[in-house]
CSV table of C-alpha atoms in Angstrom, one decimal:
chain,number,residue,atom,x,y,z
A,41,GLN,CA,-9.1,-33.4,18.7
A,42,SER,CA,-6.7,-32.4,16.0
A,43,ALA,CA,-6.6,-28.9,14.5
A,44,LEU,CA,-7.9,-28.4,10.9
A,45,THR,CA,-5.3,-28.2,8.4
A,46,GLN,CA,-4.6,-25.0,6.6
A,47,PRO,CA,-1.7,-24.0,4.3
A,48,PRO,CA,0.7,-21.7,6.2
A,49,SER,CA,0.8,-18.9,3.7
A,50,VAL,CA,-0.8,-17.7,0.3
A,51,SER,CA,-0.1,-14.7,-1.6
A,52,GLY,CA,-1.7,-12.8,-4.6
A,53,SER,CA,-1.3,-9.6,-6.2
A,54,PRO,CA,-4.0,-6.8,-5.9
A,55,GLY,CA,-6.9,-7.4,-8.1
A,56,GLN,CA,-6.3,-11.1,-8.2
A,57,SER,CA,-8.2,-14.1,-6.5
A,58,VAL,CA,-6.9,-16.3,-3.7
A,59,THR,CA,-8.1,-19.4,-2.0
A,60,ILE,CA,-7.4,-20.9,1.2
A,61,SER,CA,-8.1,-24.5,2.0
A,62,CYS,CA,-9.3,-26.1,5.5
A,63,THR,CA,-9.3,-29.8,5.8
A,64,GLY,CA,-10.9,-31.7,8.4
A,65,THR,CA,-12.7,-35.0,8.9
A,66,SER,CA,-16.3,-36.3,8.6
A,67,SER,CA,-16.7,-35.6,12.3
A,68,ASP,CA,-16.3,-31.6,11.7
A,69,VAL,CA,-15.8,-29.8,8.3
A,70,GLY,CA,-17.6,-32.8,6.6
A,71,SER,CA,-20.6,-32.9,8.9
A,72,TYR,CA,-23.3,-30.5,8.1
A,73,ASP,CA,-22.4,-26.7,7.3
A,74,ARG,CA,-20.1,-26.2,10.7
A,75,VAL,CA,-17.5,-24.0,9.2
A,76,SER,CA,-16.6,-20.4,9.8
A,77,TRP,CA,-13.7,-18.3,8.9
A,78,TYR,CA,-11.8,-15.4,10.6
A,79,GLN,CA,-9.7,-12.7,9.8
A,80,GLN,CA,-7.1,-11.6,12.2
A,81,PRO,CA,-4.8,-8.6,11.1
A,82,PRO,CA,-1.6,-8.1,13.0
A,83,GLY,CA,-2.1,-7.2,16.7
A,84,THR,CA,-5.8,-7.0,16.6
A,85,ALA,CA,-8.7,-9.6,17.7
A,86,PRO,CA,-9.9,-11.9,14.9
A,87,LYS,CA,-13.1,-10.9,13.1
A,88,LEU,CA,-15.7,-13.3,11.7
A,89,MET,CA,-15.8,-13.3,7.9
A,90,ILE,CA,-18.1,-16.5,6.8
A,91,TYR,CA,-20.0,-18.6,9.2
A,92,GLU,CA,-22.0,-21.8,8.3
A,93,VAL,CA,-19.7,-22.5,5.1
A,94,THR,CA,-21.2,-19.6,2.9
A,95,ASN,CA,-22.7,-17.2,5.0
A,96,ARG,CA,-21.4,-13.7,5.1
A,97,PRO,CA,-22.0,-11.2,8.5
A,98,SER,CA,-23.3,-7.8,7.8
A,99,GLY,CA,-20.6,-5.4,6.8
A,100,VAL,CA,-18.3,-8.2,5.1
A,101,PRO,CA,-17.6,-7.3,1.5
A,102,ASP,CA,-19.1,-9.8,-1.0
A,103,ARG,CA,-15.3,-10.4,-2.3
A,104,PHE,CA,-15.0,-13.0,0.5
A,105,SER,CA,-16.9,-16.3,-0.3
A,106,GLY,CA,-17.2,-19.7,1.3
A,107,SER,CA,-17.4,-23.2,-0.2
A,108,ARG,CA,-17.1,-26.8,0.9
A,109,SER,CA,-16.6,-30.1,-0.9
A,110,GLY,CA,-16.6,-33.2,1.3
A,111,ASN,CA,-14.1,-32.9,4.3
A,112,THR,CA,-12.5,-29.6,2.7
A,113,ALA,CA,-13.7,-25.9,3.1
A,114,SER,CA,-12.5,-23.2,1.3
A,115,LEU,CA,-12.3,-19.4,1.6
A,116,THR,CA,-12.1,-17.4,-1.7
A,117,ILE,CA,-11.3,-13.7,-1.8
A,118,SER,CA,-11.6,-12.1,-4.9
A,119,GLY,CA,-10.4,-8.5,-6.1
A,120,LEU,CA,-7.5,-8.6,-3.5
A,121,GLN,CA,-6.8,-5.4,-1.8
A,122,ALA,CA,-3.8,-4.4,0.5
A,123,GLU,CA,-6.0,-4.4,3.4
A,124,ASP,CA,-6.9,-8.1,3.0
A,125,GLU,CA,-3.2,-8.8,4.3
A,126,ALA,CA,-3.9,-11.0,7.5
A,127,HIS,CA,-3.8,-14.3,9.0
A,128,TYR,CA,-7.0,-16.3,8.2
A,129,TYR,CA,-8.5,-19.0,10.3
A,130,CYS,CA,-10.9,-21.9,9.8
A,131,SER,CA,-13.1,-23.3,12.3
A,132,SER,CA,-15.6,-26.0,12.7
A,133,TYR,CA,-18.0,-27.3,15.3
A,134,THR,CA,-17.6,-31.0,15.9
A,135,THR,CA,-19.7,-33.9,16.8
A,136,SER,CA,-18.1,-33.9,20.2
A,137,THR,CA,-19.7,-30.5,20.8
A,138,SER,CA,-16.8,-28.4,20.8
A,139,VAL,CA,-15.0,-26.3,18.3
A,140,ILE,CA,-11.6,-26.5,16.7
A,141,PHE,CA,-9.6,-24.2,14.7
A,142,GLY,CA,-7.2,-24.5,11.7
A,143,GLY,CA,-3.4,-23.6,12.2
A,144,GLY,CA,-3.8,-20.2,10.5
A,145,THR,CA,-2.9,-19.0,7.0
A,146,LYS,CA,-1.0,-15.7,6.4
A,147,LEU,CA,-2.0,-13.9,3.1
A,148,THR,CA,0.3,-11.9,1.7
A,149,VAL,CA,-0.8,-9.2,-0.8
A,150,LEU,CA,2.3,-8.7,-3.0
B,43,GLN,CA,-23.0,-1.6,20.9
B,44,VAL,CA,-22.0,-4.7,22.4
B,45,GLN,CA,-18.4,-4.5,23.9
B,46,LEU,CA,-16.5,-7.1,25.9
B,47,GLN,CA,-13.6,-6.5,28.1
B,48,GLU,CA,-11.4,-9.1,29.8
B,49,SER,CA,-9.7,-8.5,33.0
B,50,GLY,CA,-7.3,-10.4,35.4
B,51,PRO,CA,-3.8,-11.0,36.4
B,52,GLY,CA,-1.2,-10.8,33.8
B,53,LEU,CA,1.2,-13.4,35.4
B,54,VAL,CA,0.4,-16.5,37.2
B,55,LYS,CA,2.9,-18.8,38.9
B,56,PRO,CA,2.9,-22.6,37.6
B,57,SER,CA,0.5,-25.0,39.2
B,58,GLU,CA,-1.8,-22.2,40.2
B,59,THR,CA,-5.1,-21.1,39.0
B,60,LEU,CA,-5.6,-18.6,36.2
B,61,SER,CA,-8.7,-16.5,36.7
B,62,LEU,CA,-10.1,-14.1,34.2
B,63,THR,CA,-13.6,-12.2,34.0
B,64,CYS,CA,-15.1,-10.8,30.9
B,65,ALA,CA,-17.4,-7.9,31.3
B,66,VAL,CA,-20.2,-7.6,28.7
B,67,SER,CA,-21.8,-4.2,28.0
B,68,GLY,CA,-24.6,-3.2,25.6
B,69,SER,CA,-26.2,-6.7,25.8
B,70,SER,CA,-27.6,-8.9,28.4
B,71,ILE,CA,-25.6,-12.5,28.9
B,72,SER,CA,-29.1,-13.8,28.7
B,73,SER,CA,-29.7,-12.5,25.4
B,74,GLY,CA,-29.8,-15.9,23.8
B,75,TYR,CA,-25.9,-16.2,22.7
B,76,PHE,CA,-23.2,-18.1,24.2
B,77,TRP,CA,-20.2,-16.6,25.6
B,78,GLY,CA,-16.8,-17.9,25.3
B,79,TRP,CA,-13.1,-18.0,25.7
B,80,ILE,CA,-10.5,-18.5,23.2
B,81,ARG,CA,-6.7,-18.3,23.7
B,82,GLN,CA,-3.7,-17.6,21.4
B,83,PRO,CA,-0.2,-18.3,22.6
B,84,PRO,CA,2.3,-16.0,21.2
B,85,GLY,CA,3.1,-16.1,17.5
B,86,LYS,CA,0.7,-19.3,17.3
B,87,GLY,CA,-2.9,-20.1,16.3
B,88,LEU,CA,-6.4,-20.1,18.0
B,89,GLU,CA,-7.4,-22.5,20.6
B,90,TRP,CA,-11.2,-22.9,21.8
B,91,ILE,CA,-11.4,-23.0,25.5
B,92,GLY,CA,-15.1,-23.1,26.0
B,93,SER,CA,-18.4,-21.2,26.1
B,94,ILE,CA,-21.5,-21.0,28.5
B,95,TYR,CA,-25.1,-20.1,27.8
B,96,TYR,CA,-27.2,-18.2,30.3
B,97,SER,CA,-29.1,-21.5,31.3
B,98,GLY,CA,-25.5,-23.0,32.7
B,99,SER,CA,-24.9,-25.3,29.5
B,100,THR,CA,-21.3,-25.4,28.4
B,101,TYR,CA,-19.5,-26.4,25.4
B,102,ASN,CA,-15.5,-27.1,26.4
B,103,ASN,CA,-12.6,-28.0,24.6
B,104,PRO,CA,-12.2,-31.7,25.6
B,105,SER,CA,-8.5,-31.6,25.9
B,106,LEU,CA,-8.8,-28.9,28.3
B,107,LYS,CA,-12.1,-30.2,29.9
B,108,SER,CA,-10.8,-31.3,33.4
B,109,ARG,CA,-9.1,-28.1,34.2
B,110,VAL,CA,-11.6,-25.5,33.1
B,111,THR,CA,-14.4,-23.9,34.6
B,112,ILE,CA,-16.5,-21.5,32.9
B,113,SER,CA,-19.2,-19.7,34.8
B,114,LEU,CA,-21.8,-16.9,34.7
B,115,ASP,CA,-21.3,-14.1,37.3
B,116,THR,CA,-23.5,-11.4,38.5
B,117,SER,CA,-23.3,-7.5,36.9
B,118,ASN,CA,-23.4,-9.5,33.2
B,119,GLN,CA,-20.0,-10.7,33.4
B,120,PHE,CA,-18.8,-14.4,33.0
B,121,SER,CA,-15.6,-15.9,34.0
B,122,LEU,CA,-12.6,-18.3,33.3
B,123,LYS,CA,-10.7,-20.6,35.7
B,124,LEU,CA,-8.0,-22.6,34.5
B,125,ASN,CA,-6.1,-24.8,37.1
B,126,SER,CA,-2.8,-26.4,37.4
B,127,VAL,CA,-1.3,-24.2,34.9
B,128,THR,CA,2.2,-24.5,33.0
B,129,ALA,CA,4.1,-22.3,30.6
B,130,ALA,CA,2.2,-23.9,28.0
B,131,ASP,CA,-0.8,-21.8,29.0
B,132,THR,CA,0.9,-18.6,28.2
B,133,ALA,CA,-1.3,-16.9,25.7
B,134,VAL,CA,-3.6,-14.0,25.0
B,135,TYR,CA,-6.9,-14.8,26.4
B,136,TYR,CA,-10.0,-13.4,24.6
B,137,CYS,CA,-13.5,-13.5,25.5
B,138,ALA,CA,-16.2,-13.1,22.7
B,139,ARG,CA,-19.9,-13.6,21.9
B,140,VAL,CA,-20.6,-16.9,20.4
B,141,ARG,CA,-23.5,-18.2,18.5
B,142,CYS,CA,-24.5,-21.9,18.7
B,143,THR,CA,-27.6,-23.5,16.9
B,144,SER,CA,-28.4,-27.2,16.7
B,145,ILE,CA,-26.0,-27.9,13.9
B,146,SER,CA,-23.1,-25.1,14.4
B,147,CYS,CA,-21.1,-23.1,16.6
B,148,TYR,CA,-19.0,-19.9,15.9
B,149,VAL,CA,-17.7,-16.8,17.2
B,150,ALA,CA,-20.2,-14.2,16.0
B,151,GLY,CA,-18.3,-11.7,17.9
B,152,PRO,CA,-17.5,-9.0,19.2
B,153,TRP,CA,-14.4,-10.0,20.8
B,154,GLY,CA,-12.5,-8.6,23.6
B,155,GLN,CA,-9.3,-6.7,23.1
B,156,GLY,CA,-7.6,-9.9,24.7
B,157,ILE,CA,-5.1,-10.2,27.7
B,158,LEU,CA,-2.0,-11.4,27.9
B,159,VAL,CA,-1.3,-14.2,30.7
B,160,THR,CA,2.0,-15.4,31.1
B,161,VAL,CA,2.7,-18.4,33.4
B,162,SER,CA,6.2,-18.0,35.1
B,163,SER,CA,7.6,-18.2,38.7
C-alpha cells in the first residue's frame, strides 16, 4: 500500500488561512468518511485534530476544519496562530482493513 | 485520565526480535477501543504497524504482517513483537488508543510518549 500524498510544506502569516491536501485512491480517501488528520509539534507525539473527514474531537479549535472531494481530502486552518506551526499528517483506513498515513506537511507560520 | 507508556530495550541487534510493551492506565483495555502501534523513523513520517481489540481481532499493516505480532498481556498491557529486524526498523515506536468502526479506523489518542528503538550491532 502506498502512502497518501501531501505537499511537503505550506506556509502562511498569522491570521491567514492555509489548506493542506491529501490525495489517495478510491480504496482509501475516496471510500466512505475514512480520513483523519494529526498535528505533531517538534519532539512530541501526534494529536488527533480531525476524524472521519469533518469531525473535530473535543478541545480542538473550530479554526481547524476538514473536507473531501473525490480522492482528495483537505485540512484548512483559518486564523493562523504561531502555535499552529507543526507537522500535519493525514491518514485513512483502507479497504484492506489497514491504515495508511500521508508523508506529512510542515506548516510554517511566517 | 487515560495514559499509555511504552517500555522495552532501546537497542536491538539485526536479525533479532524487537519486543515492546505498552502499559495502559485510567482505562481498561477491554473498554471498546482498539490498541495500536505506530512508528516514526528519525526525521520521517508516521507508519501504521497494527492494532488489536480485546477480543483478539487485529488490523495490521500488510507490508509488515508476516513479521508483526500484537498481543494482549495481563495487567492491562499490550505488546508488540517485530522479528528479523534491520536498520530500516530503527524508529520511535508509539502505542496509542485507536477507534475503529465499521467504516473507519483512526488514532483517537492518547498516545504514549514514544520510545526510540535503534537496530544496530
